[in-house]
Structures are given as structure tokens and as C-alpha cells.
């Protein structure tokens, strides 16, 4: 009996010892990689030096922590000056599409050490009142960043608002534009679900999706319904193409960002001329949420808010089929223009 207990104790000690040694080795390896130089070379132009800037990851992570502190309202003028912090206009904008996964895309890109996100949707270019406040007001809404970093903002209303392409063009004609899309009918239902939730919160009743999306008299798709119109991606894109060449856009597959985000993020890194820095380590699947969540470092990780990833109501298959058929020719045109094809029905 005593012999058995001793053997058990030895076994336990062995497991604990192995775990401790393993953890020390892991930490040593991580600290080692933190000292490796990380080239940070965002975008081709508007850059003070033509030499790639190389900064140890440890410094970048420290700086990210510092930025976080400063963003929380603790920045003093002295700190801003000492760390050479600036509020930069965005060099890339996620212009849409609403419910395509714009928040997930922004948050995931923010994992990159050279990217700083504007947390709030600024609605500068689509809101006349904000736009009248001028570009310095817009800059003032941007987060502090180090000069070698790039700022990204997202306002999905930009994609569908008439005046926005011209206004952005006048600010920066070489800006990079990101559009994240999902299968159009799913996106429309997601859009409806968000509005429905808002109505329910206010104890208001709301029509069923089918009633809004399909005209009850003609049994045809109701193109006056905003959730339908927004999903006609090609119509909106064509307005943008009057100002920007197609090469200035990058289309992100919002459906794949849900199921397998890393390859989509790597394509964006490439489009933004950023070195590939986001890795599988930064993304982990959370079974409870049913989505990928973000891991910044050994201590800090987060999932998106509960308002992202709502359960959609069941939609009559007749309405779904009708919508899919309706979107089909527009989708074909969208693939043709953008050079990116999806398996949409
Ligand atoms: P649903 O709520 O329909 O599932 P947006 O940020 O543009 O409003 O898009 C919201 C959508 O982002 C959600 O739509 C959700 O499916 C999608 N999404 C993509 N990746 C996500 C993630 N990692 N966590 C939560 N939602 C994510």
C-alpha cells in the first residue's frame, strides 16, 4: 500500500516537473523570438525613408501596450512628443459591406504590429454634418500611432453612399480600399436580423423577412428593400470604379473569414504591402462562441461582441431561392469586374 502511494507521488512529481520545465522552455523560446528584428514596411509611398524599418517585436509589443494605454485617455502631451506619436489619416479603409464581417476584419488586421485601428465607425464621408467639419476633424478621430504604422478605419455605410467615392478620392486618390462580402442572400438575412433585434429591444413588432424581401403582389424580389439593394454588390462597386481603378480594391471573402480566417488575412497583408505577421497563434477557434477569437499575446485574447454572430431566423426556402436567382447575374458581373470568384449559387 505504502509502496503504491510512493509510486503515485513519484508519478505526480514527474508530471509537475515536466510541465514546469516545458513552460520555462516555451517562455525562453518566445522571449528569443521577441528579439528578432521584424521588418515593418507598410505601403509604398508617403514614407519618410525608403529603407525598410526593422524593429524588435518586443519593442513593438511594448509600444502596442503603450498605445493601448494612451488610447484609454492617459496620453499626456509630453508622452505624445516623447514617443513621436501622430494621428494619421487612414491609408486603407474598410468601406463595406455591412454585415460582411467588417468588424472581424478590422479587429483581426489590428493584430498586425504595423496596423492601428480606429475603434469607432467614424462616418466622416457618408454623414454630411461630419464631413462639413473638415479633414482635421477626421484626423482628430484617428488613434495615436507611431509614424511607421498605418491607420485603418471601417465604416460600412461608405460602400452604399452616393457621395463617398468622390470625397475619399479628394482626400487620397491612392488610398487602399477593402470590401468584405458574403453570399448576398445570407448577408441580406443578417442585415434583417440586426434591424429585427433593434426593433425587439424597443418592444416594436416587425415584418417577417419574406414580406420585406419579396413583393406580395408580384411575387418578385423587392429591390426597394435596403437589405436587398445592399447585396447587389456590383451596382455599388461600379460607382466606385468611376473614381478608383480596380487594383485599388481588395475583395475579402467574408464567409471564409468566418471558417478559416488566416488565409484571408494573409491576402490582405499582401495587398497592403505589409510583411506577413499574423499567424495561426493569433487566431483560435472558440467552440462556445462558434467563431474564431483573437490572441494578441500570452495574456491577452478576446472574442468579438455577442452582437456579431447572431442566430438568423428561418427563411422560407421559396424566398431564398427567389433571392439567389435574382442575385445570380449581379454576382457574375461582380466576379468579372473584381477577378475574384465565389461559390455563390
Ligand atoms: P452574423 O451576425 O450574421 O453571423 P459586421 O461586423 O460587418 O456587422 O459583420 C457581422 C458578421 O461578422 C457576423 O454576421 C458574423 O457572422 C461575422 N463574423 C466573421 N468573423 C467573425 C468572428 N470571428 N466573430 C464573430 N463574428 C464574425
PDB file of N, CA, C and O in Angstrom, residues 161-225:
ATOM      1  N   UNK A 161     -23.089  54.671 -50.075  1.00  0.00           N
ATOM      2  CA  UNK A 161     -23.494  56.083 -50.076  1.00  0.00           C
ATOM      3  C   UNK A 161     -22.916  56.810 -51.286  1.00  0.00           C
ATOM      4  O   UNK A 161     -21.692  56.791 -51.513  1.00  0.00           O
ATOM      5  N   UNK A 162     -23.821  57.413 -52.030  1.00  0.00           N
ATOM      6  CA  UNK A 162     -23.533  58.052 -53.316  1.00  0.00           C
ATOM      7  C   UNK A 162     -22.269  58.946 -53.323  1.00  0.00           C
ATOM      8  O   UNK A 162     -21.399  58.801 -54.171  1.00  0.00           O
ATOM      9  N   UNK A 163     -22.188  59.866 -52.352  1.00  0.00           N
ATOM     10  CA  UNK A 163     -21.150  60.908 -52.402  1.00  0.00           C
ATOM     11  C   UNK A 163     -19.775  60.416 -51.973  1.00  0.00           C
ATOM     12  O   UNK A 163     -18.772  61.101 -52.192  1.00  0.00           O
ATOM     13  N   UNK A 164     -19.699  59.251 -51.353  1.00  0.00           N
ATOM     14  CA  UNK A 164     -18.461  58.863 -50.660  1.00  0.00           C
ATOM     15  C   UNK A 164     -17.254  58.652 -51.593  1.00  0.00           C
ATOM     16  O   UNK A 164     -16.163  59.166 -51.300  1.00  0.00           O
ATOM     17  N   UNK A 165     -17.389  57.949 -52.734  1.00  0.00           N
ATOM     18  CA  UNK A 165     -16.186  57.712 -53.539  1.00  0.00           C
ATOM     19  C   UNK A 165     -15.450  59.008 -53.911  1.00  0.00           C
ATOM     20  O   UNK A 165     -14.225  59.095 -53.747  1.00  0.00           O
ATOM     21  N   UNK A 166     -16.207  59.999 -54.343  1.00  0.00           N
ATOM     22  CA  UNK A 166     -15.570  61.266 -54.742  1.00  0.00           C
ATOM     23  C   UNK A 166     -14.887  61.931 -53.546  1.00  0.00           C
ATOM     24  O   UNK A 166     -13.770  62.445 -53.653  1.00  0.00           O
ATOM     25  N   UNK A 167     -15.543  61.893 -52.410  1.00  0.00           N
ATOM     26  CA  UNK A 167     -14.980  62.538 -51.220  1.00  0.00           C
ATOM     27  C   UNK A 167     -13.679  61.849 -50.786  1.00  0.00           C
ATOM     28  O   UNK A 167     -12.709  62.519 -50.418  1.00  0.00           O
ATOM     29  N   UNK A 168     -13.660  60.528 -50.827  1.00  0.00           N
ATOM     30  CA  UNK A 168     -12.431  59.810 -50.424  1.00  0.00           C
ATOM     31  C   UNK A 168     -11.342  60.061 -51.453  1.00  0.00           C
ATOM     32  O   UNK A 168     -10.177  60.298 -51.113  1.00  0.00           O
ATOM     33  N   UNK A 169     -11.723  60.071 -52.710  1.00  0.00           N
ATOM     34  CA  UNK A 169     -10.752  60.313 -53.780  1.00  0.00           C
ATOM     35  C   UNK A 169     -10.067  61.660 -53.575  1.00  0.00           C
ATOM     36  O   UNK A 169      -8.854  61.793 -53.750  1.00  0.00           O
ATOM     37  N   UNK A 170     -10.848  62.666 -53.189  1.00  0.00           N
ATOM     38  CA  UNK A 170     -10.274  64.002 -52.994  1.00  0.00           C
ATOM     39  C   UNK A 170      -9.320  64.037 -51.799  1.00  0.00           C
ATOM     40  O   UNK A 170      -8.384  64.818 -51.766  1.00  0.00           O
ATOM     41  N   UNK A 171      -9.557  63.156 -50.826  1.00  0.00           N
ATOM     42  CA  UNK A 171      -8.642  63.113 -49.676  1.00  0.00           C
ATOM     43  C   UNK A 171      -7.337  62.407 -50.046  1.00  0.00           C
ATOM     44  O   UNK A 171      -6.249  62.882 -49.772  1.00  0.00           O
ATOM     45  N   UNK A 172      -7.460  61.266 -50.705  1.00  0.00           N
ATOM     46  CA  UNK A 172      -6.278  60.487 -51.061  1.00  0.00           C
ATOM     47  C   UNK A 172      -6.629  59.556 -52.229  1.00  0.00           C
ATOM     48  O   UNK A 172      -7.254  58.513 -52.025  1.00  0.00           O
ATOM     49  N   UNK A 173      -6.183  59.942 -53.402  1.00  0.00           N
ATOM     50  CA  UNK A 173      -6.583  59.185 -54.604  1.00  0.00           C
ATOM     51  C   UNK A 173      -5.876  57.827 -54.679  1.00  0.00           C
ATOM     52  O   UNK A 173      -6.261  56.984 -55.477  1.00  0.00           O
ATOM     53  N   UNK A 174      -4.835  57.605 -53.836  1.00  0.00           N
ATOM     54  CA  UNK A 174      -4.155  56.306 -53.912  1.00  0.00           C
ATOM     55  C   UNK A 174      -4.453  55.422 -52.689  1.00  0.00           C
ATOM     56  O   UNK A 174      -3.761  54.431 -52.445  1.00  0.00           O
ATOM     57  N   UNK A 175      -5.472  55.773 -51.959  1.00  0.00           N
ATOM     58  CA  UNK A 175      -5.839  55.001 -50.758  1.00  0.00           C
ATOM     59  C   UNK A 175      -6.219  53.567 -51.147  1.00  0.00           C
ATOM     60  O   UNK A 175      -6.709  53.321 -52.258  1.00  0.00           O
ATOM     61  N   UNK A 176      -5.966  52.624 -50.220  1.00  0.00           N
ATOM     62  CA  UNK A 176      -6.343  51.219 -50.486  1.00  0.00           C
ATOM     63  C   UNK A 176      -7.732  50.964 -49.904  1.00  0.00           C
ATOM     64  O   UNK A 176      -8.017  51.374 -48.772  1.00  0.00           O
ATOM     65  N   UNK A 177      -8.551  50.277 -50.679  1.00  0.00           N
ATOM     66  CA  UNK A 177      -9.951  50.087 -50.285  1.00  0.00           C
ATOM     67  C   UNK A 177     -10.269  48.602 -50.112  1.00  0.00           C
ATOM     68  O   UNK A 177     -10.018  47.798 -51.021  1.00  0.00           O
ATOM     69  N   UNK A 178     -10.793  48.264 -48.957  1.00  0.00           N
ATOM     70  CA  UNK A 178     -11.115  46.865 -48.657  1.00  0.00           C
ATOM     71  C   UNK A 178     -12.633  46.692 -48.634  1.00  0.00           C
ATOM     72  O   UNK A 178     -13.344  47.488 -48.013  1.00  0.00           O
ATOM     73  N   UNK A 179     -13.097  45.648 -49.317  1.00  0.00           N
ATOM     74  CA  UNK A 179     -14.537  45.329 -49.307  1.00  0.00           C
ATOM     75  C   UNK A 179     -14.673  43.873 -48.890  1.00  0.00           C
ATOM     76  O   UNK A 179     -14.113  42.987 -49.546  1.00  0.00           O
ATOM     77  N   UNK A 180     -15.401  43.632 -47.823  1.00  0.00           N
ATOM     78  CA  UNK A 180     -15.619  42.250 -47.384  1.00  0.00           C
ATOM     79  C   UNK A 180     -17.065  41.876 -47.719  1.00  0.00           C
ATOM     80  O   UNK A 180     -17.998  42.570 -47.337  1.00  0.00           O
ATOM     81  N   UNK A 181     -17.210  40.788 -48.450  1.00  0.00           N
ATOM     82  CA  UNK A 181     -18.548  40.389 -48.911  1.00  0.00           C
ATOM     83  C   UNK A 181     -18.885  38.977 -48.415  1.00  0.00           C
ATOM     84  O   UNK A 181     -17.992  38.178 -48.146  1.00  0.00           O
ATOM     85  N   UNK A 182     -20.181  38.728 -48.311  1.00  0.00           N
ATOM     86  CA  UNK A 182     -20.676  37.365 -48.012  1.00  0.00           C
ATOM     87  C   UNK A 182     -21.683  36.992 -49.075  1.00  0.00           C
ATOM     88  O   UNK A 182     -22.161  37.864 -49.819  1.00  0.00           O
ATOM     89  N   UNK A 183     -22.049  35.752 -49.105  1.00  0.00           N
ATOM     90  CA  UNK A 183     -23.076  35.308 -50.058  1.00  0.00           C
ATOM     91  C   UNK A 183     -24.266  36.275 -49.882  1.00  0.00           C
ATOM     92  O   UNK A 183     -24.732  36.492 -48.748  1.00  0.00           O
ATOM     93  N   UNK A 184     -24.728  36.907 -50.980  1.00  0.00           N
ATOM     94  CA  UNK A 184     -25.653  38.044 -50.874  1.00  0.00           C
ATOM     95  C   UNK A 184     -26.949  37.778 -50.100  1.00  0.00           C
ATOM     96  O   UNK A 184     -27.412  38.650 -49.353  1.00  0.00           O
ATOM     97  N   UNK A 185     -27.548  36.586 -50.257  1.00  0.00           N
ATOM     98  CA  UNK A 185     -28.812  36.326 -49.549  1.00  0.00           C
ATOM     99  C   UNK A 185     -28.540  36.197 -48.044  1.00  0.00           C
ATOM    100  O   UNK A 185     -29.285  36.750 -47.217  1.00  0.00           O
ATOM    101  N   UNK A 186     -27.480  35.502 -47.687  1.00  0.00           N
ATOM    102  CA  UNK A 186     -27.118  35.364 -46.258  1.00  0.00           C
ATOM    103  C   UNK A 186     -26.852  36.746 -45.662  1.00  0.00           C
ATOM    104  O   UNK A 186     -27.270  37.045 -44.535  1.00  0.00           O
ATOM    105  N   UNK A 187     -26.158  37.579 -46.430  1.00  0.00           N
ATOM    106  CA  UNK A 187     -25.860  38.933 -45.937  1.00  0.00           C
ATOM    107  C   UNK A 187     -27.146  39.716 -45.698  1.00  0.00           C
ATOM    108  O   UNK A 187     -27.292  40.414 -44.695  1.00  0.00           O
ATOM    109  N   UNK A 188     -28.106  39.572 -46.645  1.00  0.00           N
ATOM    110  CA  UNK A 188     -29.379  40.294 -46.512  1.00  0.00           C
ATOM    111  C   UNK A 188     -30.134  39.821 -45.255  1.00  0.00           C
ATOM    112  O   UNK A 188     -30.696  40.638 -44.521  1.00  0.00           O
ATOM    113  N   UNK A 189     -30.105  38.526 -45.008  1.00  0.00           N
ATOM    114  CA  UNK A 189     -30.792  37.994 -43.813  1.00  0.00           C
ATOM    115  C   UNK A 189     -30.089  38.493 -42.545  1.00  0.00           C
ATOM    116  O   UNK A 189     -30.739  38.852 -41.549  1.00  0.00           O
ATOM    117  N   UNK A 190     -28.760  38.551 -42.595  1.00  0.00           N
ATOM    118  CA  UNK A 190     -28.002  39.048 -41.450  1.00  0.00           C
ATOM    119  C   UNK A 190     -28.353  40.512 -41.175  1.00  0.00           C
ATOM    120  O   UNK A 190     -28.537  40.923 -40.022  1.00  0.00           O
ATOM    121  N   UNK A 191     -28.480  41.278 -42.231  1.00  0.00           N
ATOM    122  CA  UNK A 191     -28.847  42.699 -42.158  1.00  0.00           C
ATOM    123  C   UNK A 191     -30.228  42.824 -41.500  1.00  0.00           C
ATOM    124  O   UNK A 191     -30.441  43.606 -40.561  1.00  0.00           O
ATOM    125  N   UNK A 192     -31.172  42.009 -41.994  1.00  0.00           N
ATOM    126  CA  UNK A 192     -32.539  41.997 -41.447  1.00  0.00           C
ATOM    127  C   UNK A 192     -32.504  41.650 -39.950  1.00  0.00           C
ATOM    128  O   UNK A 192     -33.169  42.285 -39.136  1.00  0.00           O
ATOM    129  N   UNK A 193     -31.689  40.633 -39.599  1.00  0.00           N
ATOM    130  CA  UNK A 193     -31.633  40.155 -38.209  1.00  0.00           C
ATOM    131  C   UNK A 193     -31.174  41.268 -37.267  1.00  0.00           C
ATOM    132  O   UNK A 193     -31.690  41.408 -36.153  1.00  0.00           O
ATOM    133  N   UNK A 194     -30.224  42.070 -37.748  1.00  0.00           N
ATOM    134  CA  UNK A 194     -29.732  43.171 -36.912  1.00  0.00           C
ATOM    135  C   UNK A 194     -30.852  44.190 -36.658  1.00  0.00           C
ATOM    136  O   UNK A 194     -31.061  44.632 -35.529  1.00  0.00           O
ATOM    137  N   UNK A 195     -31.595  44.541 -37.723  1.00  0.00           N
ATOM    138  CA  UNK A 195     -32.681  45.521 -37.575  1.00  0.00           C
ATOM    139  C   UNK A 195     -33.773  44.938 -36.677  1.00  0.00           C
ATOM    140  O   UNK A 195     -34.291  45.616 -35.781  1.00  0.00           O
ATOM    141  N   UNK A 196     -34.093  43.657 -36.909  1.00  0.00           N
ATOM    142  CA  UNK A 196     -35.120  42.982 -36.111  1.00  0.00           C
ATOM    143  C   UNK A 196     -34.785  43.044 -34.622  1.00  0.00           C
ATOM    144  O   UNK A 196     -35.637  43.353 -33.780  1.00  0.00           O
ATOM    145  N   UNK A 197     -33.514  42.788 -34.310  1.00  0.00           N
ATOM    146  CA  UNK A 197     -33.095  42.805 -32.900  1.00  0.00           C
ATOM    147  C   UNK A 197     -33.308  44.191 -32.289  1.00  0.00           C
ATOM    148  O   UNK A 197     -33.775  44.322 -31.160  1.00  0.00           O
ATOM    149  N   UNK A 198     -32.989  45.225 -33.076  1.00  0.00           N
ATOM    150  CA  UNK A 198     -33.189  46.601 -32.622  1.00  0.00           C
ATOM    151  C   UNK A 198     -34.655  46.872 -32.335  1.00  0.00           C
ATOM    152  O   UNK A 198     -35.003  47.486 -31.319  1.00  0.00           O
ATOM    153  N   UNK A 199     -35.524  46.400 -33.212  1.00  0.00           N
ATOM    154  CA  UNK A 199     -36.977  46.616 -33.029  1.00  0.00           C
ATOM    155  C   UNK A 199     -37.447  45.884 -31.778  1.00  0.00           C
ATOM    156  O   UNK A 199     -38.204  46.432 -30.979  1.00  0.00           O
ATOM    157  N   UNK A 200     -36.996  44.642 -31.630  1.00  0.00           N
ATOM    158  CA  UNK A 200     -37.444  43.840 -30.477  1.00  0.00           C
ATOM    159  C   UNK A 200     -36.996  44.470 -29.163  1.00  0.00           C
ATOM    160  O   UNK A 200     -37.716  44.443 -28.176  1.00  0.00           O
ATOM    161  N   UNK A 201     -35.808  45.048 -29.207  1.00  0.00           N
ATOM    162  CA  UNK A 201     -35.294  45.704 -27.995  1.00  0.00           C
ATOM    163  C   UNK A 201     -36.218  46.843 -27.580  1.00  0.00           C
ATOM    164  O   UNK A 201     -36.379  47.155 -26.411  1.00  0.00           O
ATOM    165  N   UNK A 202     -36.811  47.503 -28.591  1.00  0.00           N
ATOM    166  CA  UNK A 202     -37.722  48.627 -28.300  1.00  0.00           C
ATOM    167  C   UNK A 202     -39.179  48.145 -28.197  1.00  0.00           C
ATOM    168  O   UNK A 202     -40.101  48.959 -28.304  1.00  0.00           O
ATOM    169  N   UNK A 203     -39.341  46.838 -28.083  1.00  0.00           N
ATOM    170  CA  UNK A 203     -40.691  46.234 -27.993  1.00  0.00           C
ATOM    171  C   UNK A 203     -41.568  46.544 -29.189  1.00  0.00           C
ATOM    172  O   UNK A 203     -42.776  46.684 -29.067  1.00  0.00           O
ATOM    173  N   UNK A 204     -40.956  46.724 -30.336  1.00  0.00           N
ATOM    174  CA  UNK A 204     -41.727  47.014 -31.552  1.00  0.00           C
ATOM    175  C   UNK A 204     -41.890  45.739 -32.355  1.00  0.00           C
ATOM    176  O   UNK A 204     -41.029  44.861 -32.326  1.00  0.00           O
ATOM    177  N   UNK A 205     -42.994  45.672 -33.099  1.00  0.00           N
ATOM    178  CA  UNK A 205     -43.162  44.498 -33.971  1.00  0.00           C
ATOM    179  C   UNK A 205     -42.519  44.815 -35.320  1.00  0.00           C
ATOM    180  O   UNK A 205     -42.299  45.973 -35.670  1.00  0.00           O
ATOM    181  N   UNK A 206     -42.217  43.782 -36.063  1.00  0.00           N
ATOM    182  CA  UNK A 206     -41.543  43.979 -37.352  1.00  0.00           C
ATOM    183  C   UNK A 206     -42.026  42.900 -38.316  1.00  0.00           C
ATOM    184  O   UNK A 206     -42.405  41.807 -37.891  1.00  0.00           O
ATOM    185  N   UNK A 207     -41.994  43.239 -39.608  1.00  0.00           N
ATOM    186  CA  UNK A 207     -42.416  42.261 -40.613  1.00  0.00           C
ATOM    187  C   UNK A 207     -41.456  41.087 -40.662  1.00  0.00           C
ATOM    188  O   UNK A 207     -40.304  41.202 -40.262  1.00  0.00           O
ATOM    189  N   UNK A 208     -41.943  39.995 -41.264  1.00  0.00           N
ATOM    190  CA  UNK A 208     -41.041  38.871 -41.500  1.00  0.00           C
ATOM    191  C   UNK A 208     -40.138  39.233 -42.673  1.00  0.00           C
ATOM    192  O   UNK A 208     -40.516  40.063 -43.521  1.00  0.00           O
ATOM    193  N   UNK A 209     -38.984  38.599 -42.730  1.00  0.00           N
ATOM    194  CA  UNK A 209     -38.019  38.895 -43.801  1.00  0.00           C
ATOM    195  C   UNK A 209     -38.658  38.706 -45.183  1.00  0.00           C
ATOM    196  O   UNK A 209     -38.507  39.538 -46.082  1.00  0.00           O
ATOM    197  N   UNK A 210     -39.401  37.601 -45.332  1.00  0.00           N
ATOM    198  CA  UNK A 210     -40.005  37.259 -46.624  1.00  0.00           C
ATOM    199  C   UNK A 210     -40.913  38.381 -47.112  1.00  0.00           C
ATOM    200  O   UNK A 210     -40.933  38.705 -48.298  1.00  0.00           O
ATOM    201  N   UNK A 211     -41.630  38.986 -46.182  1.00  0.00           N
ATOM    202  CA  UNK A 211     -42.591  40.030 -46.546  1.00  0.00           C
ATOM    203  C   UNK A 211     -41.859  41.286 -47.060  1.00  0.00           C
ATOM    204  O   UNK A 211     -42.360  41.985 -47.951  1.00  0.00           O
ATOM    205  N   UNK A 212     -40.698  41.541 -46.487  1.00  0.00           N
ATOM    206  CA  UNK A 212     -39.940  42.720 -46.904  1.00  0.00           C
ATOM    207  C   UNK A 212     -39.178  42.469 -48.209  1.00  0.00           C
ATOM    208  O   UNK A 212     -39.076  43.340 -49.062  1.00  0.00           O
ATOM    209  N   UNK A 213     -38.656  41.261 -48.342  1.00  0.00           N
ATOM    210  CA  UNK A 213     -37.761  40.979 -49.478  1.00  0.00           C
ATOM    211  C   UNK A 213     -38.511  40.593 -50.745  1.00  0.00           C
ATOM    212  O   UNK A 213     -37.989  40.761 -51.852  1.00  0.00           O
ATOM    213  N   UNK A 214     -39.716  40.059 -50.581  1.00  0.00           N
ATOM    214  CA  UNK A 214     -40.496  39.635 -51.765  1.00  0.00           C
ATOM    215  C   UNK A 214     -41.805  40.422 -51.817  1.00  0.00           C
ATOM    216  O   UNK A 214     -42.545  40.439 -50.827  1.00  0.00           O
ATOM    217  N   UNK A 215     -42.058  41.040 -52.939  1.00  0.00           N
ATOM    218  CA  UNK A 215     -43.291  41.813 -53.122  1.00  0.00           C
ATOM    219  C   UNK A 215     -44.483  40.851 -53.147  1.00  0.00           C
ATOM    220  O   UNK A 215     -44.540  39.957 -54.003  1.00  0.00           O
ATOM    221  N   UNK A 216     -45.429  41.038 -52.219  1.00  0.00           N
ATOM    222  CA  UNK A 216     -46.525  40.073 -52.103  1.00  0.00           C
ATOM    223  C   UNK A 216     -47.465  40.111 -53.317  1.00  0.00           C
ATOM    224  O   UNK A 216     -48.087  39.110 -53.653  1.00  0.00           O
ATOM    225  N   UNK A 217     -47.548  41.263 -53.985  1.00  0.00           N
ATOM    226  CA  UNK A 217     -48.436  41.356 -55.152  1.00  0.00           C
ATOM    227  C   UNK A 217     -47.830  40.681 -56.372  1.00  0.00           C
ATOM    228  O   UNK A 217     -48.499  39.895 -57.060  1.00  0.00           O
ATOM    229  N   UNK A 218     -46.569  40.982 -56.639  1.00  0.00           N
ATOM    230  CA  UNK A 218     -45.957  40.482 -57.882  1.00  0.00           C
ATOM    231  C   UNK A 218     -45.186  39.177 -57.663  1.00  0.00           C
ATOM    232  O   UNK A 218     -44.803  38.520 -58.625  1.00  0.00           O
ATOM    233  N   UNK A 219     -44.912  38.846 -56.399  1.00  0.00           N
ATOM    234  CA  UNK A 219     -44.066  37.683 -56.050  1.00  0.00           C
ATOM    235  C   UNK A 219     -42.633  37.847 -56.571  1.00  0.00           C
ATOM    236  O   UNK A 219     -41.898  36.861 -56.671  1.00  0.00           O
ATOM    237  N   UNK A 220     -42.269  39.081 -56.904  1.00  0.00           N
ATOM    238  CA  UNK A 220     -40.893  39.340 -57.356  1.00  0.00           C
ATOM    239  C   UNK A 220     -40.073  39.918 -56.197  1.00  0.00           C
ATOM    240  O   UNK A 220     -40.642  40.372 -55.197  1.00  0.00           O
ATOM    241  N   UNK A 221     -38.751  39.930 -56.389  1.00  0.00           N
ATOM    242  CA  UNK A 221     -37.867  40.470 -55.350  1.00  0.00           C
ATOM    243  C   UNK A 221     -38.096  41.978 -55.225  1.00  0.00           C
ATOM    244  O   UNK A 221     -38.191  42.685 -56.239  1.00  0.00           O
ATOM    245  N   UNK A 222     -38.201  42.433 -54.000  1.00  0.00           N
ATOM    246  CA  UNK A 222     -38.442  43.854 -53.744  1.00  0.00           C
ATOM    247  C   UNK A 222     -37.110  44.610 -53.714  1.00  0.00           C
ATOM    248  O   UNK A 222     -36.412  44.622 -52.698  1.00  0.00           O
ATOM    249  N   UNK A 223     -36.791  45.248 -54.821  1.00  0.00           N
ATOM    250  CA  UNK A 223     -35.481  45.917 -54.917  1.00  0.00           C
ATOM    251  C   UNK A 223     -35.468  47.241 -54.158  1.00  0.00           C
ATOM    252  O   UNK A 223     -34.432  47.895 -54.075  1.00  0.00           O
ATOM    253  N   UNK A 224     -36.638  47.621 -53.614  1.00  0.00           N
ATOM    254  CA  UNK A 224     -36.662  48.865 -52.811  1.00  0.00           C
ATOM    255  C   UNK A 224     -36.203  48.577 -51.376  1.00  0.00           C
ATOM    256  O   UNK A 224     -35.871  49.497 -50.632  1.00  0.00           O
ATOM    257  N   UNK A 225     -36.194  47.309 -51.031  1.00  0.00           N
ATOM    258  CA  UNK A 225     -35.798  46.936 -49.660  1.00  0.00           C
ATOM    259  C   UNK A 225     -34.267  47.055 -49.547  1.00  0.00           C
ATOM    260  O   UNK A 225     -33.523  46.443 -50.318  1.00  0.00           O
TER     261      UNK A 225
END
